[in-house]
mmCIF file of C-alpha atoms in Angstrom:
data_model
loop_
_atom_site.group_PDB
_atom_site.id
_atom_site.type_symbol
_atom_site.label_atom_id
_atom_site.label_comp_id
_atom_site.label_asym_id
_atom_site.label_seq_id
_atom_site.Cartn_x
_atom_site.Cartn_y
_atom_site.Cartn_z
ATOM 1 C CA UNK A 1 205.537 54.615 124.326
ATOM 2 C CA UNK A 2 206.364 56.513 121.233
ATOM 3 C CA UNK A 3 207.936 54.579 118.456
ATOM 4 C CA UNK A 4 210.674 55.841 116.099
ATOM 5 C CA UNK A 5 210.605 55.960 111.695
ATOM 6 C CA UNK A 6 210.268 52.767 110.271
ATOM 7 C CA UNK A 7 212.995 50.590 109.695
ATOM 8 C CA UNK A 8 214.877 49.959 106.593
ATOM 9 C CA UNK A 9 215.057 45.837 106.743
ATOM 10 C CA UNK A 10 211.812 45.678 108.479
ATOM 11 C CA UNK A 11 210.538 42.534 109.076
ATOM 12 C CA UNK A 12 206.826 42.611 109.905
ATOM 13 C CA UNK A 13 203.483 40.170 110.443
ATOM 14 C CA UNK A 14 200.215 40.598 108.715
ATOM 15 C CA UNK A 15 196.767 40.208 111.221
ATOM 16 C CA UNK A 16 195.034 36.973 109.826
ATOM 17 C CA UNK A 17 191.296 39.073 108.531
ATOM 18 C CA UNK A 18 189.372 36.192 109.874
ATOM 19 C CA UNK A 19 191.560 35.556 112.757
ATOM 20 C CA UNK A 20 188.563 35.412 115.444
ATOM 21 C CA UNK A 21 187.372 38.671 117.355
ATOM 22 C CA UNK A 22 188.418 37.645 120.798
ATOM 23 C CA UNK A 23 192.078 36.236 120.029
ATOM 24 C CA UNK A 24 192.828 40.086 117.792
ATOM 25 C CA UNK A 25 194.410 41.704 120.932
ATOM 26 C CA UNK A 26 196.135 38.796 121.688
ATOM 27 C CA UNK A 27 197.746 38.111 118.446
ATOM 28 C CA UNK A 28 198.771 41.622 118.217
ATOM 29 C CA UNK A 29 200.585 40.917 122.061
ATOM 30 C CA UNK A 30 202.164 38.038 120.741
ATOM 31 C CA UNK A 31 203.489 39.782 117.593
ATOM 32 C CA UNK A 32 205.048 42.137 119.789
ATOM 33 C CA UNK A 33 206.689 39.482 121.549
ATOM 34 C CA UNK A 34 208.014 37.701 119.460
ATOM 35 C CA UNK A 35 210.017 40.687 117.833
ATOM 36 C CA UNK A 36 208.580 41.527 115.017
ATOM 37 C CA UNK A 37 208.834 44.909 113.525
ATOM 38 C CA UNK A 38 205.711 45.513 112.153
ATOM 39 C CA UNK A 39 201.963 44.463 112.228
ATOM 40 C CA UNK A 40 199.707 44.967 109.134
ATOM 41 C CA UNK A 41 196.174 44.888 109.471
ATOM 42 C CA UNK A 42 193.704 44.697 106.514
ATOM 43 C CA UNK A 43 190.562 46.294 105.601
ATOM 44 C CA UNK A 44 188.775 43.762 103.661
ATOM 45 C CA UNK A 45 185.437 43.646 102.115
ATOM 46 C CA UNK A 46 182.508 42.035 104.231
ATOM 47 C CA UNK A 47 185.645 41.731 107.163
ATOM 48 C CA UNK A 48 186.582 44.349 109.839
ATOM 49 C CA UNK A 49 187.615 48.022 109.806
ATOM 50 C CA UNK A 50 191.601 48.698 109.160
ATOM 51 C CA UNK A 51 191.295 51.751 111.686
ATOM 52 C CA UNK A 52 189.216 49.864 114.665
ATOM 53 C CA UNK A 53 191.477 47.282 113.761
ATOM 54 C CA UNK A 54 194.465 49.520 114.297
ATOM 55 C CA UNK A 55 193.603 51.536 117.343
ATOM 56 C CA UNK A 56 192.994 48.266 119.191
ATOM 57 C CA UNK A 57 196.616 46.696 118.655
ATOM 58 C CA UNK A 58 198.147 49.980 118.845
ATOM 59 C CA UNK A 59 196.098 50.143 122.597
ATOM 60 C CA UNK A 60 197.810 46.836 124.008
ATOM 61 C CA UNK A 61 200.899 47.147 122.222
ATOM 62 C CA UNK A 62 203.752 49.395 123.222
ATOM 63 C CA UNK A 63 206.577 48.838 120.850
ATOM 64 C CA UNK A 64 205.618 47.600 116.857
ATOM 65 C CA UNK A 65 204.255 49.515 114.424
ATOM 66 C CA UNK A 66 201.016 49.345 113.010
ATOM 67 C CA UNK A 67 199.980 49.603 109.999
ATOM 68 C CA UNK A 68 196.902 49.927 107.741
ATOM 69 C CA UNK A 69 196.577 48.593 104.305
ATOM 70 C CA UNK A 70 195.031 49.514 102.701
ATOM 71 C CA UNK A 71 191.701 51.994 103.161
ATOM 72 C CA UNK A 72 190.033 52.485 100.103
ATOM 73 C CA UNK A 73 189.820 56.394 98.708
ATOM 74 C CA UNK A 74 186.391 55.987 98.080
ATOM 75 C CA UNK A 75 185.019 54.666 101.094
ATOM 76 C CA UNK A 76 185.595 57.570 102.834
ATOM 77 C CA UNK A 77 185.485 61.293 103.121
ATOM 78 C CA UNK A 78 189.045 62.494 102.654
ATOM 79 C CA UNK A 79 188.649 65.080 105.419
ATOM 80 C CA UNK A 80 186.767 62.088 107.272
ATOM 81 C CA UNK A 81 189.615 60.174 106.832
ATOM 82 C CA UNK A 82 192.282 62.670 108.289
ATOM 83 C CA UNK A 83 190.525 62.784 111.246
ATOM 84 C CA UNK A 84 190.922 59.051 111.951
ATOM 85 C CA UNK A 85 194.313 59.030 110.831
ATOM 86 C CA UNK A 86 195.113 62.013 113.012
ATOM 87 C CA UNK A 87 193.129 60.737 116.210
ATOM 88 C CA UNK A 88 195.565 57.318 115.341
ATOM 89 C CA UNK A 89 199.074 59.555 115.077
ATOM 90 C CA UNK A 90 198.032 61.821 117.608
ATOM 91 C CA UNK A 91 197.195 58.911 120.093
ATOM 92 C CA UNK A 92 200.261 56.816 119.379
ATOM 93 C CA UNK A 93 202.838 58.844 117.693
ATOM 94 C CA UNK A 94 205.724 57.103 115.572
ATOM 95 C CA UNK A 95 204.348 54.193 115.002
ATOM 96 C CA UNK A 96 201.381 54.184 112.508
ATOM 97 C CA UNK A 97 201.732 53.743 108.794
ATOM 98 C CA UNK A 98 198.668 54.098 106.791
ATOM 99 C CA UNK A 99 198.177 52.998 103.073
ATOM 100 C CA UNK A 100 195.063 53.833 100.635
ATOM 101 C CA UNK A 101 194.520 52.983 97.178
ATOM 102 C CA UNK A 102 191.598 52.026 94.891
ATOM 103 C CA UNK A 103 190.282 48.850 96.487
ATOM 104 C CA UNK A 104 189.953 45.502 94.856
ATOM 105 C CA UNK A 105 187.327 47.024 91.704
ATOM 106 C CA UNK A 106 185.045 44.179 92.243
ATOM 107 C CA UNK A 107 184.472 44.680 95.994
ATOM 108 C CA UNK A 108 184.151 48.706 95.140
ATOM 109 C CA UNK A 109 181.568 48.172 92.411
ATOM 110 C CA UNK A 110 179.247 45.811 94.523
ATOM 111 C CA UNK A 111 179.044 49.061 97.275
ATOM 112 C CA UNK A 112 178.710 51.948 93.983
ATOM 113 C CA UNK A 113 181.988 53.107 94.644
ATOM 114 C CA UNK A 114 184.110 52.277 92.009
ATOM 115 C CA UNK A 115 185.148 55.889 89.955
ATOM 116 C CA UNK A 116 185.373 56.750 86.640
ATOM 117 C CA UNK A 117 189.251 58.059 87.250
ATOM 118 C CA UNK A 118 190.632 55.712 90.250
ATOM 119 C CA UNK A 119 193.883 57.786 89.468
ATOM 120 C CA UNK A 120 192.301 60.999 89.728
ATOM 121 C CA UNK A 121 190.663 60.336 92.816
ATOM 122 C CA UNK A 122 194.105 58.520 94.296
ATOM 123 C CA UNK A 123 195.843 61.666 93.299
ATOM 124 C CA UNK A 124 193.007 64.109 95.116
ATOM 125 C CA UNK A 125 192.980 62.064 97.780
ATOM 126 C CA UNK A 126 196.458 61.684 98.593
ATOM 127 C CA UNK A 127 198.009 65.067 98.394
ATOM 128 C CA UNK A 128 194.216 66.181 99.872
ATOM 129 C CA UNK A 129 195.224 63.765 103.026
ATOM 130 C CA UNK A 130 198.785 64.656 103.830
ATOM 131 C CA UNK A 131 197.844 68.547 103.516
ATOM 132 C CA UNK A 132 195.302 67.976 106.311
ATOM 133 C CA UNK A 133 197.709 66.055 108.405
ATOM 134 C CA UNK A 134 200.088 68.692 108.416
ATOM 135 C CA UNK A 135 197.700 71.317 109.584
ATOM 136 C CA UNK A 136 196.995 73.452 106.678
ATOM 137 C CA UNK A 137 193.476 74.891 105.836
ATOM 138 C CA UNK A 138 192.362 73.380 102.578
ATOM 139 C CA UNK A 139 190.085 74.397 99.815
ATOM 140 C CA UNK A 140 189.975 72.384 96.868
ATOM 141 C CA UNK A 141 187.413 71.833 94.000
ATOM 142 C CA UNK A 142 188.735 68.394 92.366
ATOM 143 C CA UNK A 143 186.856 66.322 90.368
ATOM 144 C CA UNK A 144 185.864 64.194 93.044
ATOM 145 C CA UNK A 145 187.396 66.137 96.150
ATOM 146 C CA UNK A 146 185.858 69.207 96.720
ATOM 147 C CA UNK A 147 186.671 70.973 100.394
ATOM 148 C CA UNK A 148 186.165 74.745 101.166
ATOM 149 C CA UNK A 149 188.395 76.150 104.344
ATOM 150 C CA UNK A 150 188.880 72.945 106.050
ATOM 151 C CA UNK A 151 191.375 71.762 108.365
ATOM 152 C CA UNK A 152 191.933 69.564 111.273
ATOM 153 C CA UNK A 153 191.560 71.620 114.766
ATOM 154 C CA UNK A 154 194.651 69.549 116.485
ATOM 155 C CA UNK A 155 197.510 68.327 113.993
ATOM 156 C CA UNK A 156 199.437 64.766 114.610
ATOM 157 C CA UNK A 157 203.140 65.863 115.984
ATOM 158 C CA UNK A 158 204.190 63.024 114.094
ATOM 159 C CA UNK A 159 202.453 62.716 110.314
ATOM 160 C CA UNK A 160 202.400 59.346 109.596
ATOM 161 C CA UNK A 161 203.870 57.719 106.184
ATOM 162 C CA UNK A 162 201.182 57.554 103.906
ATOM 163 C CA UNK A 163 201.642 55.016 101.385
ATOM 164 C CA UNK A 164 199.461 53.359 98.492
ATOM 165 C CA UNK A 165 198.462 49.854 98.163
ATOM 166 C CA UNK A 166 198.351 50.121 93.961
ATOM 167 C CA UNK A 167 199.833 47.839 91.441
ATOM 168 C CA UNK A 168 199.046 48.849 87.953
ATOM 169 C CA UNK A 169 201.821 51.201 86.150
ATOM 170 C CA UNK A 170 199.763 54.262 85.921
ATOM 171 C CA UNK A 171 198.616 54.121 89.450
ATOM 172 C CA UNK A 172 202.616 53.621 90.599
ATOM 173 C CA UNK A 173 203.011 56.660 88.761
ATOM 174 C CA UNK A 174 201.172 58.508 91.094
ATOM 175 C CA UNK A 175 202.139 57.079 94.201
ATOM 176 C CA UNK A 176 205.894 57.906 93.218
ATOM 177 C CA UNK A 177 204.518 61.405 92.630
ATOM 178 C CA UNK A 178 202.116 61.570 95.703
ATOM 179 C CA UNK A 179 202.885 59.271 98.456
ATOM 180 C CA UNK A 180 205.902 58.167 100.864
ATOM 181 C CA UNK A 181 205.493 54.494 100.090
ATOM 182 C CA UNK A 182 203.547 51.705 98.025
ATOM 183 C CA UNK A 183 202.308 48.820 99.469
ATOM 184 C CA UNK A 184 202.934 45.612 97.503
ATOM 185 C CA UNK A 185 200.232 42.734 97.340
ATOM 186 C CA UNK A 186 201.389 39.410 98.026
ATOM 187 C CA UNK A 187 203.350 37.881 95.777
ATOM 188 C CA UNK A 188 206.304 39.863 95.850
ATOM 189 C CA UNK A 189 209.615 38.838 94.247
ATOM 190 C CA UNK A 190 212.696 40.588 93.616
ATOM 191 C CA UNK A 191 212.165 40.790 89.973
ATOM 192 C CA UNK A 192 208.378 42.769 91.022
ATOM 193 C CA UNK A 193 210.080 45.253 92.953
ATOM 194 C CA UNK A 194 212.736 45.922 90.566
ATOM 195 C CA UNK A 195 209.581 46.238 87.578
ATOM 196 C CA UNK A 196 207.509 48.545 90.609
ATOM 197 C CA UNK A 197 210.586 50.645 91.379
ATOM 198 C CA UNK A 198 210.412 51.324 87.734
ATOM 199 C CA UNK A 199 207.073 52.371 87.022
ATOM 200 C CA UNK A 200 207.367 54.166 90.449
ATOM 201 C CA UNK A 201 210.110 56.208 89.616
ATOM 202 C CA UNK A 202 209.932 58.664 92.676
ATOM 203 C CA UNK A 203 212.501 61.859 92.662
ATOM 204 C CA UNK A 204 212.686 61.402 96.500
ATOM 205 C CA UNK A 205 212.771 58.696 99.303
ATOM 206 C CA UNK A 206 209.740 56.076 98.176
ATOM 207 C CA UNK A 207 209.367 53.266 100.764
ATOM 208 C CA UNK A 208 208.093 49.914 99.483
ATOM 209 C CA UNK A 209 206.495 47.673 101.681
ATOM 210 C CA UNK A 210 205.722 44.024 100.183
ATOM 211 C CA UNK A 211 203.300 41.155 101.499
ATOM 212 C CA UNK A 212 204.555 37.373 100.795
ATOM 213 C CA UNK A 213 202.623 33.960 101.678
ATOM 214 C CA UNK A 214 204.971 32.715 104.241
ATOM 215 C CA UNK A 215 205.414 29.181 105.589
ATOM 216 C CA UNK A 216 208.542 28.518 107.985
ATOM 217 C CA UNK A 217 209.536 24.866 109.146
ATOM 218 C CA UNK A 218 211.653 21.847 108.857
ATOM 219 C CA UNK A 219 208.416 19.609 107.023
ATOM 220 C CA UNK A 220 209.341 20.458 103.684
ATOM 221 C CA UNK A 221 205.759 18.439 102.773
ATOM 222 C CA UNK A 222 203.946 20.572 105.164
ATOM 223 C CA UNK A 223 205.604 23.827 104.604
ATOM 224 C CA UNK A 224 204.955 23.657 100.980
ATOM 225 C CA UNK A 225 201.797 22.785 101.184
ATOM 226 C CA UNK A 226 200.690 25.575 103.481
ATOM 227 C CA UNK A 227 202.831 28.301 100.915
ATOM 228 C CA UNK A 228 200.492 26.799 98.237
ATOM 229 C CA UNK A 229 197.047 26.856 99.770
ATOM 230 C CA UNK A 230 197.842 30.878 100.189
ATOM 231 C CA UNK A 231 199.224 31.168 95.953
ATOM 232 C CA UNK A 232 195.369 30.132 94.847
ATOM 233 C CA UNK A 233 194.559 32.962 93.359
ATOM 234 C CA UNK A 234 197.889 34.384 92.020
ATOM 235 C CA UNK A 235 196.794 32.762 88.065
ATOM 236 C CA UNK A 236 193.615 35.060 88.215
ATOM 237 C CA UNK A 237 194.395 38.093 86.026
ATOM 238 C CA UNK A 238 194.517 40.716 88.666
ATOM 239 C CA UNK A 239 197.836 39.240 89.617
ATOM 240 C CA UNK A 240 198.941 39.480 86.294
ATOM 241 C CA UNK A 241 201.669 42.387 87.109
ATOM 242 C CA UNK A 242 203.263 40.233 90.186
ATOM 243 C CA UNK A 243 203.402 37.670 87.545
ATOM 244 C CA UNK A 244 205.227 39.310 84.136
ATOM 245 C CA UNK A 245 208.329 39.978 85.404
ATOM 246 C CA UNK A 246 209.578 36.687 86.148
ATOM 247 C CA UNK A 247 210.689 33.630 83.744
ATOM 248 C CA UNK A 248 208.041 31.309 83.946
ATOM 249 C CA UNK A 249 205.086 33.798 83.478
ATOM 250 C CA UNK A 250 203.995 32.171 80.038
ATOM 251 C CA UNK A 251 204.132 28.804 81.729
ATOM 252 C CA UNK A 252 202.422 29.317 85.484
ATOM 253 C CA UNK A 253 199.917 31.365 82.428
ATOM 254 C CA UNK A 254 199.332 28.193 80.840
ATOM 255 C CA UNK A 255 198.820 26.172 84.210
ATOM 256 C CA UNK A 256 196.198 27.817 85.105
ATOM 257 C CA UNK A 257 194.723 27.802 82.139
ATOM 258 C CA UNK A 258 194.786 23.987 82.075
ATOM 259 C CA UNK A 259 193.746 23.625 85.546
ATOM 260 C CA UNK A 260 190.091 23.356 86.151
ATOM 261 C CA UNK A 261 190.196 25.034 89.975
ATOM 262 C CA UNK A 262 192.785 26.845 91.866
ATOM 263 C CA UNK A 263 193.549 24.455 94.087
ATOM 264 C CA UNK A 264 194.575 22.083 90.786
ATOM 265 C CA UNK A 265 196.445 24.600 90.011
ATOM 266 C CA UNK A 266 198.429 25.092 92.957
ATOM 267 C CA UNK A 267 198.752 21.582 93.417
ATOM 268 C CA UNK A 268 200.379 20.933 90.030
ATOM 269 C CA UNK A 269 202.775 23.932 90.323
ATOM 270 C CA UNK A 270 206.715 23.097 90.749
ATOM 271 C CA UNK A 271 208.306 23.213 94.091
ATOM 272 C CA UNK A 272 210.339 25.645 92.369
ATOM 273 C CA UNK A 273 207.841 28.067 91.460
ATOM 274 C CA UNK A 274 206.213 27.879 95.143
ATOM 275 C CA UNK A 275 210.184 28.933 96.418
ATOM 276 C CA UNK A 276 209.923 32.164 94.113
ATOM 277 C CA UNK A 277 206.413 33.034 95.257
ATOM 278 C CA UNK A 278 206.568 32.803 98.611
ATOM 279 C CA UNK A 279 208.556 33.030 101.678
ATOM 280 C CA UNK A 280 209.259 28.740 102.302
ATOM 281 C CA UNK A 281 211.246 26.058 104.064
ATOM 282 C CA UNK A 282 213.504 26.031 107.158
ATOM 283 C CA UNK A 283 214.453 29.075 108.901
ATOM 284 C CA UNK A 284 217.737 29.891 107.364
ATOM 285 C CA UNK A 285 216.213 29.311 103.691
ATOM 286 C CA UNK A 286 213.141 31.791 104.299
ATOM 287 C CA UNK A 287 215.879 34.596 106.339
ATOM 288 C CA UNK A 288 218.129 34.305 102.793
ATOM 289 C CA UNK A 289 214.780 34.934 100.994
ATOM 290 C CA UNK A 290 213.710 37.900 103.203
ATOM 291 C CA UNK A 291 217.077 39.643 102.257
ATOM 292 C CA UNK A 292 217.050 39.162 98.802
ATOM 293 C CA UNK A 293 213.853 40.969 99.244
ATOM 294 C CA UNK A 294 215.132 43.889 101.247
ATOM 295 C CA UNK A 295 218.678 43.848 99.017
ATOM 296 C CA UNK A 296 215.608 43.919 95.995
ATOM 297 C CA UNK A 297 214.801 47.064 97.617
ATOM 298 C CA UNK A 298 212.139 46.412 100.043
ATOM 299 C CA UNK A 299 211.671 48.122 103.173
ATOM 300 C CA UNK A 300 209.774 45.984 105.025
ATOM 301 C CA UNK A 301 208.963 42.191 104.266
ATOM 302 C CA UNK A 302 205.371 41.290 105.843
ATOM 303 C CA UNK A 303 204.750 38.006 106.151
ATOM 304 C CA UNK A 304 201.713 36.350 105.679
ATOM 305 C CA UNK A 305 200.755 33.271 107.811
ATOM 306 C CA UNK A 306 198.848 30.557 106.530
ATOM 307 C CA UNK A 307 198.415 27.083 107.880
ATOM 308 C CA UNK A 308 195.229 26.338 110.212
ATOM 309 C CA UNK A 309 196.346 27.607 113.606
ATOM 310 C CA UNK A 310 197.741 31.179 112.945
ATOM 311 C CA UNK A 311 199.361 31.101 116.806
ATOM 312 C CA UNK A 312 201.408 28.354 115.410
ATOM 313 C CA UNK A 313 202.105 29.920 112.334
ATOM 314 C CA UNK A 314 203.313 33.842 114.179
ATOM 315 C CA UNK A 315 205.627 31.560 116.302
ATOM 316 C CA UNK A 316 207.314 29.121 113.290
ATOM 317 C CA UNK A 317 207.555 32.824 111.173
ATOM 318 C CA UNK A 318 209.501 34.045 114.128
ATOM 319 C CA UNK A 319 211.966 31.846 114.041
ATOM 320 C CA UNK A 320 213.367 34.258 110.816
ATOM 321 C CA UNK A 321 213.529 37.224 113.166
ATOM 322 C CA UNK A 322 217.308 38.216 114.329
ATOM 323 C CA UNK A 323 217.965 39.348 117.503
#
């Protein structure tokens, strides 16, 4: 079945990395199911491959979108890396989105692949990927993508979005110049998308998808202490950007600072803090939250499910979905 552009208000699931190999397909099913727009699947150090990953749910699924976030420029061959993006839009039109960007730098260093210019390369690589998609015959000599009179031998009738998963200001700069999209790393808040929309400052149509910790339910206890056990890591400087914007930067700053682990530090943040960072509580409170996000200017709100049984957790997130 061929799908249709992406949705506006999207409303989509992300693929657990370490959900176990013989439940993927199934997940994917259920996602489907359930009525969720979209279905994000990671690429991961050490974990599997975002375009296995995303030929296999696109295989037993016939309705939600797919899509990949993000594929790290410089794990792959740009002209590689059409192909598989073409044999994925050519095989299941409308309904792939695919995002690349530099890769978490500490993951790309341990493999020697972390460039001198990750901007330069995300700019190659970007407007080197959607020429190939579209069918044209490229020759470039770039500082670090260098093709002579290549092009892809069958062209996707549908070119997928490309987007990129980036979050420093210089490197939203370039997606607003270069790509349809950015992908936002969880946490996202309206006051981030407001400060990416910014930096992003696209002359044209500039989807933003954003990721968000998500924990739906009537145990307020439970809930909250499922949306915490996914925040662990948002004090570590890397998530300094999701951070800045909001009111209580200095003071989650300080937290963690005076925590001696993560988990302290989640532990001893405010219930209030926990509400901004993540998508928490009973139904009605998380659907409010969701379109603040989209009324923020989001595009699609992917939810991350945390908790120990990820089946339980897809169905409780559903229960946000309209029909």
């Amino acid at each position: 079945m061929s799908g249709t552009g992406p949705k506006d208000d999207a409303v989509g699931v992300m693929l657990p990395r370490d959900l176990p190999a013989g439940r993927v397909l199934e997940y994917a099913r259920r996602a489907e199911e359930l009525g969720f727009d979209e279905l994000w699947v990671v690429e991961d150090l050490g974990f599997r491959g975002g375009v296995a990953q995303a030929a296999a749910v696109l295989a037993v699924t016939s309705r939600i979108r797919v899509g990949v976030g993000i594929l790290p420029t410089a794990a792959r061959n740009v002209a590689f890396a059409a192909m598989e993006v073409a044999s994925l839009a050519e095989l299941f039109p409308g309904r792939v989105d695919v995002g690349v960007g530099h890769g978490m730098p500490h993951w790309m260093r341990s493999v020697g692949a972390w460039p001198a210019s990750p901007l330069t390369l995300l700019d190659e690589y970007v407007s080197t990927l959607r020429a190939l998609l579209r069918g044209e015959r490229v020759t470039i000599d770039g500082r670090y993508v260098q093709l002579t009179g290549v092009e892809l031998e069958t062209r996707p009738d549908v070119v997928p979005p490309l987007l990129t998963g980036v979050r420093g200001p210089r490197s939203l700069a370039v997606s607003g110049a270069v790509a349809d999209g950015t992908i936002l790393a969880e946490p996202v808040t309206p006051e981030y998308v407001a400060s990416t929309l910014a930096h992003v400052a696209a002359e044209g149509p500039h989807r933003l998808v954003g990721y968000n910790v998500a924990a739906v339910g009537d145990d307020s206890e439970a809930t909250f202490a499922a949306a915490r056990a996914g925040l662990e890591w948002i004090g570590e400087p890397d998530w300094a950007p999701h951070i800045a914007p909001l009111p209580f930067a200095a003071a989650l700053a300080e937290l963690r600072a005076a925590s001696a682990s993560r988990e302290a530090f989640v532990a001893a943040m405010p219930d209030e803090w926990v509400s901004t960072l993540a998508v928490v509580g009973p139904a009605a409170t998380a659907r409010a939250r969701i379109d603040e996000l989209h009324a923020a200017g989001l595009g699609s709100v992917v939810l991350v499910p945390v908790g120990p049984d990820p089946f339980a957790a897809l169905s409780s997130l559903a229960a946000v979905l309209r029909g």
